[in-house]
């Protein structure tokens, strides 16, 4: 049997009030910066994030809730191009992009 | 231009009030997202990758100066200083906040605008030839029918929950500038043998994952019968269109599944059985609507206009712009100017608040205060005196909108793609930017001649790639953006669906592939032959060979 694929996931959504892209942070709040995301590496962790997302959705804080693949070589980053663009902004308007981290990286 | 009457004003204001209430209830948690989503979509509010996106309807692409100024103000106040003109002649804002929507809609409402019919499974905002009322080749002004359709379809209770969205386009000329054969219903204004005006009616065209060229269902529909006939089509569709599978829900699939003959039979039967007099527009009402589209107070101008001819002779760059961007006008001494929103390396269809204000100012000064939006994502000043063209061109140069490239290789349609769109598989805009930069040299563009490149970031085909002479479709290949090329599509009266010519190209290779296609055309073209004519003569083989080698 092939070994199970390693898990590396974060929780993302958009803020209800203004649509801003958010990541569920290790601090237990929602952050605009993906580098602050809480990364999980176990199925239990994924289940926990899924529940947190569902609760935040039910509490009308966020919409479009998804647990997505992330990499953590150095800073935490989404794996797919779509999610990288969501985390930073349109690649054709770099002037409007936000950095991935509050430090401006 | 049409101006709202009390009825239009009242229903728009009521809707604004309703939505204000709905937003407040949503923000208080009294409505769930499941309950609220269809309501926000009915008002044109989507959620995209970075924020909410608001799509504002521009009925048949016609804008007053007051409206364009307001759209610019909204970009400043509620967005990030810019907006995007779409292939449906509408405008989109990319960074909208839900909590600001009620105020934003109230501002739009103050200039007779809204986001209704820009989303959802209803009859969408009607589109038309951008040169309506000014084109020399027009039989009748399609804005009259378009406005009638707008009024008839707005909040039409029977057609508020169709199996799927429904798009209607109207052209008044034999040369189709509104891509009518790619619409659910396409209407071409024609004359019959008795010289009466009516409609040639097409049904079941569309792009998306199943591109279809519309079927002609009636060669001639008397003008006064328009609404009852549209209703009969919509009724058959509403009754039998597939609601079980969203990929089979458009009317094009119904026409295909029933067969054209049976579909037409059912429509005619429905039509004959209906109370047509009740539904058709009374002639007096048509006259009332028509008055709004009366000619502006043109001056009588003797042609040729010496100042214009001199400027053309002495200024090569101006002459070139006139050749591509100024369309022949039905009134001597005037021209219809297409303002290119496609500068080299620019984002097709994007305009900043400042640019929108500047265009509105130009329209006020030179074009009877009216602007049009084209489905190719450009703007039009429909009524400019030839003597004023040089000044208009210079003023456009100051805002970066004076490129002499309309209809050429850099006049690219590109949907927002993965830079903004939640449904996208790949980015569209950077591909358009690469192409327009590579072909920035105007000598080269004019040498290549008429060529329509259209790019979509997914199979939904908002970028009309199926109808591109060169179409580019972004796909996702194991998490990597890839681009497929189709050749030979066309959106005019010789509508054609492009043929996929082979395996896709990576984001790094697509520009080179497009250039190879164009080089191949340049090598094989005969004197005076455009890209599409050459393609129709030789087919895909030489292009394939150049791209993929002999197989
Ligand atoms: S074609 Fe696809 S990617 Fe482009 S705007 Fe439409 S849905 Fe979005």
Tab-separated table of C-alpha atoms in Angstrom, chain A residues 14-21 57 60 62-64 80-82 85-93 96-97, chain B residues 26-27 29 33-34 47 49-52 80 82 95-99 347 418-420 422 427 429-430 433 479:
chain	number	residue	atom	x	y	z
A	14	UNK	CA	-13.924	35.716	2.563
A	15	UNK	CA	-15.182	38.192	5.124
A	16	UNK	CA	-18.950	38.614	4.871
A	17	UNK	CA	-19.000	42.380	5.240
A	18	UNK	CA	-16.433	43.299	2.606
A	19	UNK	CA	-15.446	40.111	0.797
A	20	UNK	CA	-11.807	40.343	1.868
A	21	UNK	CA	-9.772	37.151	1.606
A	57	UNK	CA	-19.943	30.527	8.314
A	60	UNK	CA	-22.229	34.909	9.504
A	62	UNK	CA	-17.335	34.563	6.581
A	63	UNK	CA	-18.474	33.026	3.302
A	64	UNK	CA	-16.887	30.782	0.693
A	80	UNK	CA	-2.186	26.359	-6.036
A	81	UNK	CA	-1.832	29.390	-8.267
A	82	UNK	CA	-5.502	30.261	-7.725
A	85	UNK	CA	-3.577	34.938	-6.360
A	86	UNK	CA	-6.386	35.011	-3.785
A	87	UNK	CA	-3.832	35.552	-1.029
A	88	UNK	CA	-2.061	38.420	-2.743
A	89	UNK	CA	-4.254	39.986	-5.419
A	90	UNK	CA	-4.436	40.188	-9.204
A	91	UNK	CA	-1.068	39.528	-10.821
A	92	UNK	CA	-1.839	42.267	-13.319
A	93	UNK	CA	-2.295	44.965	-10.690
A	96	UNK	CA	-3.049	46.761	-5.528
A	97	UNK	CA	-1.577	43.577	-4.140
B	26	UNK	CA	-27.881	39.659	6.086
B	27	UNK	CA	-25.360	41.705	8.067
B	29	UNK	CA	-27.501	37.478	10.553
B	33	UNK	CA	-25.899	33.036	2.868
B	34	UNK	CA	-28.083	30.421	1.167
B	47	UNK	CA	-18.259	37.010	-4.831
B	49	UNK	CA	-11.462	35.846	-5.533
B	50	UNK	CA	-10.571	39.033	-3.679
B	51	UNK	CA	-13.854	40.727	-2.872
B	52	UNK	CA	-17.415	41.147	-4.043
B	80	UNK	CA	-10.112	51.163	-6.158
B	82	UNK	CA	-11.035	51.684	-11.851
B	95	UNK	CA	-13.471	45.499	-4.947
B	96	UNK	CA	-16.960	46.053	-3.612
B	97	UNK	CA	-17.929	45.869	0.065
B	98	UNK	CA	-21.288	44.365	0.909
B	99	UNK	CA	-21.857	46.867	3.680
B	347	UNK	CA	-5.751	45.353	-19.390
B	418	UNK	CA	-7.827	33.891	-12.797
B	419	UNK	CA	-6.677	37.338	-11.742
B	420	UNK	CA	-10.189	38.033	-10.466
B	422	UNK	CA	-13.669	32.605	-8.951
B	427	UNK	CA	-5.235	33.875	-16.296
B	429	UNK	CA	-5.217	39.219	-18.958
B	430	UNK	CA	-1.453	38.522	-18.842
B	433	UNK	CA	-0.835	41.897	-22.311
B	479	UNK	CA	-2.586	22.711	-11.312
